[in-house]
Amino acid sequence: MQEFIISNTWKKVFVVIFVSGCILLTISYYDYAALLNYQTFVTRTYTKPTTTEEPTEVDVHNEDKRSYLVSSTKCKILDLDPFSEDAKKYFKPLKYKTCTKNDLLTYVTKEDNIATIHIDLEVIRQYTKGSLSCCYSNITRSTSPKNPDDSIKISNCKEFHNNVTIMQEAVLVKCSSKNTKVYENVHTSVRITKDVQKKISSFDNTTNQPISVLFVGVDSISRLNFRRALPNTFKFVEDHKWVSLNGYNKIDDNTFPNLMAILTGFDQLTAYKVCNPKVGGSLDKCPMLWYSYRDLGYVTGYAEDAASISTFNYLKKGFIKPPTDYYFRPYVMATEKLNKMTVSSMAYCTGPETSGERIMNLVKDFGATFKQNPHFGFFWMNTFSHNDISTPTMMDNKLKNFLTNLDNSGITNNSLIIFLSDHGIRFGDIRLTETGWLEERLPYIYFSFPPWFKQRFPNQYNNFLDNANKLTTPYDLHMTLQDILTMSQLNYTIKPSDACPKCMSLFEKIPQERSCEDANITHHWCTCSGYNPTKLDSESESRLKQVITDKLNNILLNKADVGGDKCSIYTVDEISTRISQKFSYKKIRYVLVTVKTNPKAVFETTISYTGDIVNSTLEIGPLSRLDYYAPHTYCVADAYLKKYCYCK
Ligand SMILES: *[C@@H]1O[C@H](CO)[C@@H](O)[C@H](O)[C@H]1NC(C)=O
Ligand SMILES: *[C@@H]1O[C@H](CO)[C@@H](O)[C@H](O)[C@H]1NC(C)=O
Ligand SMILES: *[C@@H]1O[C@H](CO)[C@@H](O)[C@H](O)[C@H]1NC(C)=O
Ligand SMILES: *[C@@H]1O[C@H](CO)[C@@H](O)[C@H](O)[C@H]1NC(C)=O
Ligand SMILES: *[C@@H]1O[C@H](CO)[C@@H](O)[C@H](O)[C@H]1NC(C)=O
Ligand SMILES: *[C@@H]1O[C@H](CO)[C@@H](O)[C@H](O)[C@H]1NC(C)=O
Ligand SMILES: *[C@@H]1O[C@H](CO)[C@@H](O)[C@H](O)[C@H]1NC(C)=O
């Protein structure tokens, strides 16, 4: 899911008022996260990293007491403790919440490719003592030629008794007793369409031996928060020998570029150039790998919860044609018209079910339906993880049970499961800590291989295991997805990743000595540098302050046309710095700088230098904003400017 930026619709819908002490703040909505944690931001104090008198210069060849996930002469990724004091301060496990106190009144069965919704006669009494009447509406994707992703069609509600067959994409069921609505839900089911049947039948699985792929993603969960917040799920994947890539480093800030890197091999700039998501129809023409899979005979599917802010739709145009054979957006949109219960400002419940479990059920249905056929599924969950490091705990057992079910139903016997996130939490108090910096950049990622995989591809499998503690990227995953097509003996030619020509399939041996330059990871996102907290001399500090202030204020100046003049000019109040280790392969070093400004905001950047900071040419990287800035940027609408603005 994308960074939240203001849109007019949201602005209208969400105007939230916070009362904090005697101050009344009216906040225009654009950042769920900001709303959620605004109060904690203002009450918690900023802890400066520990400082030492002299710059610590640790040569990578020298003995070094810290332990590393990746350790080479070009890359040192710290192995931090998920339960460090730093992190524990901001982590509070929560219990699963049910969306309704009753059992579900309706359920779906599928037999011979016919999906039927039944009224559960045994639970009617939980809903009414009197008579019950139910009706259903067909849900279909909008046929609007320009924006079919933006809306759905809901037919008239037609009364039914006992059961009704799902004929369209989804069905909305409403039940009432004495003219009072007592129940409402939306159901769907994966049915084999004529086109898909044709495709399955014509797939020659005697000469091709397809490897199926299922992506199961949970947004904004770092490798460390995976252990912290999903202990039972973690235990499951470890017990079942799922393979983790411990040095999997994100390549850009938020979801869109990191998922596009996987699906297209492009970086953000090229993705916007070639597949401009703000222009209708561009994503349809974009060379995303799910199209290659589909064209080569795989059955494809894609679902994501939080439809209005999902990866390809938030302030983007989405798709004109469904991008995959099974496209669950109309279903998800229909569920979001039901009563919602929010947790951390996300729609945790849509009607009587959690949004997360709805996606898990789709994975199970899709995976089971096409167990014997080549399939490629891309499933993404946002609603219980996006805004807070603690909320995923609510779903830990559900996720564990879901993975157990994939095993019991034989889906893990047939598919390669890629269980991953895109990045860690990007805003808020934990981001002011060392672990927060690392976690933002290192999402969790696990692979589950079908048992026959090692036998059929022993070398590839061993290479993969060997890559677990090397620096890897979404671009490598892009190469891997292409490799899977050739390993499946399909007519496919592998193309290098545009953004990272040297990236390679994870089934090859990735060089042990790989740098962020080799992997085309911009230094600001790179976790290889082995930073150490360092107190600099005042001359260096003032130069850094100057460089950052200039950069910030220039952004405001250059954006005057879209309201930059409504934002306050910044001065830097406090600065804290960390210096990268010395690497023998290059002269350049980096200083990671966090500044607290006046007016109150927190920015982080990575600045490169050679020699000393005072005299060197400094190159400043992208600027991250670490505080929840929603309450302070209502005066501007420009997405880019918002990140840097503090309204006068
Ligand atoms: C739903 O669609 C099916 C098949 O297209 C149709 O037979 C049925 O009448 C529709 N139901 C409603 C309530 O529109
Ligand atoms: C639907 O209900 C009818 C009775 O109203 C029953 O005859 C039929 O078998 C049911 N269909 C399924 C699939 O259970
Ligand atoms: C080939 O596909 C059919 C279904 O279309 C399936 O029943 C069969 O098991 C498959 N064979 C192999 C070797 O996967
Ligand atoms: C998965 O495959 C193994 C053998 O490879 C088999 O013993 C097991 O029964 C299968 N599980 C399911 C649920 O199909
Ligand atoms: C492979 O695909 C190319 C174009 O995509 C086509 O020209 C070629 O004939 C195909 N080869 C086989 C063996 O099908
Ligand atoms: C990727 O990195 C290499 C050097 O390692 C560089 O030559 C190339 O320009 C980079 N590509 C992109 C698209 O940034
Ligand atoms: C910076 O350069 C000046 C003049 O070249 C020199 O006097 C000074 O010592 C240098 N500063 C540092 C910190 O090396």
Coordinates of N, CA, C and O in Angstrom, one line a residue, residues 411-513:
I411 N -1.5 -27.4 -0.6 CA -1.2 -26.3 -1.5 C 0.4 -26.1 -1.4 O 1.0 -25.8 -2.4
T412 N 1.0 -26.2 -0.2 CA 2.4 -26.1 -0.2 C 3.1 -27.2 -0.9 O 4.3 -27.1 -1.1
N413 N 2.4 -28.3 -1.1 CA 3.0 -29.4 -1.9 C 3.1 -29.0 -3.4 O 3.9 -29.6 -4.1
N414 N 2.3 -28.1 -3.8 CA 2.3 -27.8 -5.2 C 2.9 -26.4 -5.6 O 3.3 -26.2 -6.7
S415 N 2.8 -25.5 -4.7 CA 3.2 -24.1 -5.0 C 4.4 -23.7 -4.2 O 4.6 -24.1 -3.1
L416 N 5.2 -22.8 -4.9 CA 6.2 -22.1 -4.2 C 5.5 -20.9 -3.5 O 4.9 -20.1 -4.2
I417 N 5.6 -20.9 -2.2 CA 4.9 -19.8 -1.5 C 6.0 -18.7 -1.2 O 7.0 -19.0 -0.6
I418 N 5.7 -17.5 -1.5 CA 6.6 -16.4 -1.1 C 5.8 -15.5 -0.2 O 4.9 -14.8 -0.5
F419 N 6.3 -15.6 1.1 CA 5.6 -14.9 2.2 C 6.4 -13.7 2.6 O 7.5 -13.9 3.1
L420 N 5.9 -12.5 2.4 CA 6.8 -11.4 2.5 C 6.1 -10.1 2.9 O 4.9 -10.0 2.9
S421 N 7.0 -9.1 3.1 CA 6.5 -7.7 3.3 C 7.3 -6.8 2.4 O 8.2 -7.3 1.7
D422 N 6.9 -5.6 2.3 CA 7.6 -4.6 1.4 C 8.6 -3.8 2.1 O 9.6 -3.4 1.5
H423 N 8.4 -3.5 3.4 CA 9.3 -2.6 4.1 C 8.8 -2.7 5.6 O 7.7 -3.3 5.8
G424 N 9.5 -2.1 6.5 CA 9.0 -2.0 7.9 C 8.2 -0.7 8.1 O 7.9 0.0 7.1
I425 N 7.9 -0.4 9.3 CA 7.1 0.8 9.7 C 8.0 2.0 9.3 O 9.2 2.0 9.6
R426 N 7.4 3.0 8.7 CA 8.2 4.1 8.1 C 8.0 5.4 8.9 O 8.8 6.4 8.7
F427 N 7.1 5.5 9.8 CA 6.9 6.7 10.6 C 6.8 6.4 12.1 O 6.4 5.3 12.4
G428 N 7.0 7.4 12.9 CA 6.7 7.3 14.3 C 7.8 7.1 15.2 O 9.0 7.0 14.8
D429 N 7.5 6.9 16.5 CA 8.5 6.9 17.5 C 9.6 5.9 17.3 O 10.8 6.1 17.5
I430 N 9.2 4.7 16.9 CA 10.3 3.6 16.8 C 11.3 4.0 15.7 O 12.4 3.6 15.7
R431 N 10.8 4.8 14.7 CA 11.8 5.2 13.7 C 12.9 6.1 14.2 O 13.9 6.4 13.5
L432 N 12.7 6.6 15.4 CA 13.8 7.5 15.9 C 14.9 6.7 16.6 O 15.8 7.2 17.1
T433 N 14.7 5.3 16.6 CA 15.7 4.5 17.2 C 16.5 3.8 16.2 O 16.2 3.8 15.0
E434 N 17.6 3.2 16.6 CA 18.5 2.5 15.7 C 17.8 1.3 15.0 O 17.8 1.1 13.8
T435 N 17.0 0.6 15.8 CA 16.3 -0.6 15.3 C 15.3 -0.1 14.3 O 15.1 -0.7 13.2
G436 N 14.6 1.0 14.5 CA 13.6 1.5 13.6 C 14.2 1.8 12.3 O 13.6 1.6 11.2
W437 N 15.4 2.4 12.3 CA 16.0 2.7 11.0 C 16.3 1.4 10.2 O 16.0 1.4 9.0
L438 N 16.8 0.4 10.9 CA 17.1 -0.8 10.2 C 15.8 -1.5 9.8 O 15.7 -2.0 8.6
E439 N 14.9 -1.5 10.6 CA 13.6 -2.3 10.4 C 12.9 -1.7 9.2 O 12.3 -2.5 8.4
E440 N 12.9 -0.4 9.0 CA 12.2 0.2 7.9 C 12.7 -0.4 6.6 O 12.0 -0.6 5.6
R441 N 14.0 -0.7 6.6 CA 14.7 -1.1 5.3 C 14.7 -2.6 5.1 O 15.0 -3.0 4.0
L442 N 14.5 -3.4 6.1 CA 14.6 -4.8 6.0 C 13.3 -5.5 6.3 O 13.0 -5.9 7.4
P443 N 12.4 -5.7 5.2 CA 11.2 -6.5 5.4 C 11.5 -8.0 5.6 O 12.5 -8.4 5.3
Y444 N 10.5 -8.7 6.2 CA 10.7 -10.1 6.3 C 10.3 -10.7 4.9 O 9.6 -10.2 4.1
I445 N 11.0 -11.9 4.6 CA 10.6 -12.6 3.4 C 11.0 -14.1 3.6 O 12.1 -14.4 4.0
Y446 N 10.0 -15.0 3.4 CA 10.2 -16.4 3.6 C 9.8 -17.1 2.3 O 8.8 -16.7 1.6
F447 N 10.4 -18.2 2.0 CA 10.0 -19.0 0.8 C 9.7 -20.4 1.3 O 10.5 -21.0 2.1
S448 N 8.6 -21.0 0.8 CA 8.3 -22.4 1.1 C 8.4 -23.1 -0.2 O 7.6 -22.8 -1.1
F449 N 9.3 -24.1 -0.3 CA 9.4 -24.9 -1.5 C 8.6 -26.2 -1.5 O 8.7 -26.9 -0.4
P450 N 8.0 -26.5 -2.5 CA 7.3 -27.9 -2.5 C 8.4 -28.9 -2.4 O 9.5 -28.8 -2.8
P451 N 8.0 -30.1 -1.7 CA 9.0 -31.1 -1.4 C 9.8 -31.6 -2.6 O 11.0 -31.9 -2.5
W452 N 9.1 -31.6 -3.8 CA 9.8 -32.1 -5.0 C 10.9 -31.2 -5.5 O 11.7 -31.5 -6.4
F453 N 10.8 -29.9 -5.1 CA 11.7 -28.9 -5.7 C 13.2 -29.2 -5.5 O 13.9 -29.1 -6.4
K454 N 13.6 -29.6 -4.3 CA 15.0 -29.9 -4.0 C 15.5 -31.1 -4.9 O 16.6 -31.1 -5.3
Q455 N 14.6 -32.1 -5.1 CA 15.0 -33.2 -5.9 C 15.2 -32.8 -7.4 O 16.1 -33.2 -8.0
R456 N 14.2 -32.0 -7.8 CA 14.3 -31.6 -9.2 C 15.3 -30.6 -9.5 O 15.9 -30.6 -10.6
F457 N 15.6 -29.7 -8.6 CA 16.5 -28.6 -8.8 C 17.5 -28.5 -7.6 O 17.6 -27.5 -6.9
P458 N 18.3 -29.5 -7.5 CA 19.2 -29.5 -6.3 C 20.2 -28.4 -6.3 O 20.4 -27.8 -5.2
N459 N 20.7 -28.0 -7.4 CA 21.7 -26.9 -7.5 C 21.1 -25.6 -7.2 O 21.6 -24.8 -6.4
Q460 N 19.9 -25.4 -7.8 CA 19.2 -24.1 -7.6 C 18.8 -24.0 -6.1 O 18.9 -22.9 -5.6
Y461 N 18.4 -25.1 -5.6 CA 17.9 -25.1 -4.2 C 19.1 -24.7 -3.3 O 19.0 -23.9 -2.4
N462 N 20.2 -25.4 -3.5 CA 21.4 -25.1 -2.7 C 21.9 -23.7 -2.8 O 22.3 -23.1 -1.8
N463 N 21.9 -23.2 -4.0 CA 22.2 -21.8 -4.2 C 21.3 -20.9 -3.4 O 21.8 -19.9 -2.8
F464 N 20.0 -21.2 -3.5 CA 19.1 -20.4 -2.8 C 19.4 -20.3 -1.3 O 19.5 -19.2 -0.7
L465 N 19.7 -21.5 -0.7 CA 20.0 -21.6 0.7 C 21.3 -20.7 1.0 O 21.4 -20.0 2.0
D466 N 22.2 -20.8 0.1 CA 23.4 -20.1 0.2 C 23.3 -18.6 0.2 O 24.1 -17.9 0.7
N467 N 22.2 -18.1 -0.4 CA 22.0 -16.7 -0.6 C 21.3 -16.1 0.7 O 21.0 -14.9 0.7
A468 N 20.9 -16.9 1.6 CA 20.1 -16.5 2.7 C 20.7 -15.3 3.5 O 20.1 -14.5 4.0
N469 N 22.1 -15.3 3.6 CA 22.7 -14.3 4.4 C 23.6 -13.4 3.5 O 24.7 -13.0 3.8
K470 N 23.1 -13.1 2.3 CA 23.7 -12.2 1.4 C 22.8 -11.0 1.2 O 21.6 -11.1 1.5
L471 N 23.4 -9.9 0.7 CA 22.5 -8.8 0.4 C 21.7 -9.1 -0.8 O 22.2 -9.4 -1.9
T472 N 20.4 -9.0 -0.7 CA 19.5 -9.3 -1.8 C 18.4 -8.2 -1.9 O 18.2 -7.4 -1.0
T473 N 17.7 -8.2 -3.0 CA 16.8 -7.1 -3.3 C 15.5 -7.5 -4.0 O 15.5 -8.6 -4.6
P474 N 14.5 -6.7 -4.1 CA 13.4 -7.0 -4.9 C 13.7 -7.2 -6.4 O 13.0 -8.0 -7.1
Y475 N 14.8 -6.6 -6.8 CA 15.3 -6.9 -8.2 C 15.7 -8.3 -8.4 O 15.5 -8.9 -9.5
D476 N 16.3 -8.9 -7.4 CA 16.7 -10.3 -7.5 C 15.5 -11.2 -7.6 O 15.4 -12.2 -8.3
L477 N 14.5 -10.8 -6.8 CA 13.2 -11.5 -6.8 C 12.6 -11.4 -8.2 O 12.0 -12.4 -8.7
H478 N 12.7 -10.3 -8.8 CA 12.2 -10.1 -10.2 C 12.9 -11.1 -11.1 O 12.3 -11.8 -12.0
M479 N 14.2 -11.2 -11.0 CA 15.0 -12.2 -11.8 C 14.6 -13.6 -11.5 O 14.5 -14.5 -12.4
T480 N 14.3 -13.9 -10.2 CA 13.9 -15.2 -9.8 C 12.6 -15.6 -10.5 O 12.4 -16.8 -10.9
L481 N 11.6 -14.7 -10.5 CA 10.3 -15.0 -11.1 C 10.5 -15.3 -12.6 O 9.7 -16.1 -13.1
Q482 N 11.5 -14.7 -13.2 CA 11.7 -15.0 -14.6 C 12.3 -16.4 -14.8 O 12.0 -17.2 -15.6
D483 N 13.3 -16.6 -13.8 CA 14.0 -17.9 -13.8 C 13.0 -19.1 -13.7 O 13.1 -20.1 -14.3
I484 N 11.9 -18.8 -12.8 CA 10.9 -19.9 -12.6 C 10.3 -20.3 -13.9 O 10.0 -21.4 -14.2
L485 N 10.1 -19.3 -14.8 CA 9.5 -19.6 -16.1 C 10.4 -20.5 -16.9 O 9.9 -21.4 -17.6
T486 N 11.7 -20.2 -16.9 CA 12.6 -21.0 -17.7 C 12.7 -22.4 -17.1 O 12.8 -23.4 -17.7
M487 N 12.8 -22.4 -15.7 CA 12.9 -23.7 -15.0 C 11.6 -24.5 -15.3 O 11.7 -25.8 -15.2
S488 N 10.5 -23.9 -15.6 CA 9.3 -24.6 -15.9 C 9.3 -25.0 -17.4 O 8.3 -25.5 -17.9
Q489 N 10.4 -24.8 -18.0 CA 10.6 -25.2 -19.4 C 9.6 -24.6 -20.4 O 9.2 -25.1 -21.4
L490 N 9.3 -23.3 -20.0 CA 8.4 -22.6 -20.9 C 9.3 -21.7 -21.9 O 10.5 -21.5 -21.6
N491 N 8.7 -21.3 -22.9 CA 9.4 -20.5 -23.9 C 9.4 -19.0 -23.5 O 8.6 -18.2 -23.8
Y492 N 10.4 -18.8 -22.7 CA 10.6 -17.4 -22.1 C 12.0 -17.0 -22.1 O 12.9 -17.8 -21.8
T493 N 12.3 -15.8 -22.5 CA 13.7 -15.3 -22.5 C 13.9 -14.3 -21.3 O 13.2 -13.3 -21.2
I494 N 14.9 -14.6 -20.5 CA 15.1 -13.8 -19.3 C 15.8 -12.4 -19.7 O 16.7 -12.4 -20.6
K495 N 15.2 -11.4 -19.2 CA 15.8 -10.0 -19.4 C 16.4 -9.5 -18.1 O 15.8 -9.7 -17.1
P496 N 17.5 -8.8 -18.2 CA 18.1 -8.2 -17.0 C 17.2 -7.2 -16.4 O 16.4 -6.6 -17.2
S497 N 17.2 -7.0 -15.1 CA 16.4 -5.9 -14.5 C 17.0 -4.6 -15.0 O 18.2 -4.4 -14.9
D498 N 16.1 -3.8 -15.4 CA 16.4 -2.4 -15.9 C 17.2 -1.6 -14.9 O 18.2 -1.0 -15.2
A499 N 16.7 -1.7 -13.7 CA 17.3 -0.8 -12.6 C 18.5 -1.5 -12.0 O 19.4 -0.8 -11.5
C500 N 18.6 -2.8 -12.2 CA 19.8 -3.4 -11.6 C 20.3 -4.5 -12.5 O 20.0 -5.7 -12.3
P501 N 21.1 -4.1 -13.5 CA 21.6 -5.1 -14.5 C 22.3 -6.3 -13.9 O 22.3 -7.4 -14.4
K502 N 23.0 -6.0 -12.7 CA 23.8 -7.1 -12.1 C 23.0 -8.0 -11.2 O 23.5 -8.9 -10.6
C503 N 21.7 -7.7 -10.9 CA 20.9 -8.5 -10.0 C 20.6 -9.8 -10.7 O 20.7 -9.9 -11.9
M504 N 20.4 -10.8 -9.9 CA 20.2 -12.2 -10.5 C 19.3 -13.0 -9.7 O 18.9 -12.7 -8.6
S505 N 18.9 -14.1 -10.4 CA 17.9 -15.0 -9.8 C 18.5 -15.6 -8.5 O 19.7 -15.8 -8.4
L506 N 17.7 -15.7 -7.5 CA 18.1 -16.3 -6.2 C 18.5 -17.7 -6.3 O 19.0 -18.3 -5.4
F507 N 18.2 -18.4 -7.5 CA 18.6 -19.7 -7.7 C 20.0 -19.8 -8.3 O 20.6 -20.9 -8.6
E508 N 20.7 -18.6 -8.5 CA 22.1 -18.6 -8.8 C 22.8 -18.2 -7.6 O 22.3 -17.7 -6.6
K509 N 24.2 -18.3 -7.7 CA 25.0 -17.9 -6.6 C 25.2 -16.4 -6.6 O 25.9 -15.9 -7.4
I510 N 24.6 -15.7 -5.6 CA 24.8 -14.3 -5.5 C 26.2 -14.0 -4.9 O 26.6 -14.8 -4.0
P511 N 27.0 -13.1 -5.5 CA 28.3 -12.9 -4.9 C 28.3 -12.6 -3.5 O 27.5 -11.8 -3.0
Q512 N 29.2 -13.2 -2.7 CA 29.3 -12.9 -1.3 C 29.7 -11.4 -1.1 O 29.1 -10.7 -0.3
E513 N 30.6 -11.0 -1.9 CA 31.1 -9.6 -1.9 C 30.2 -8.7 -2.8 O 30.6 -8.4 -3.9

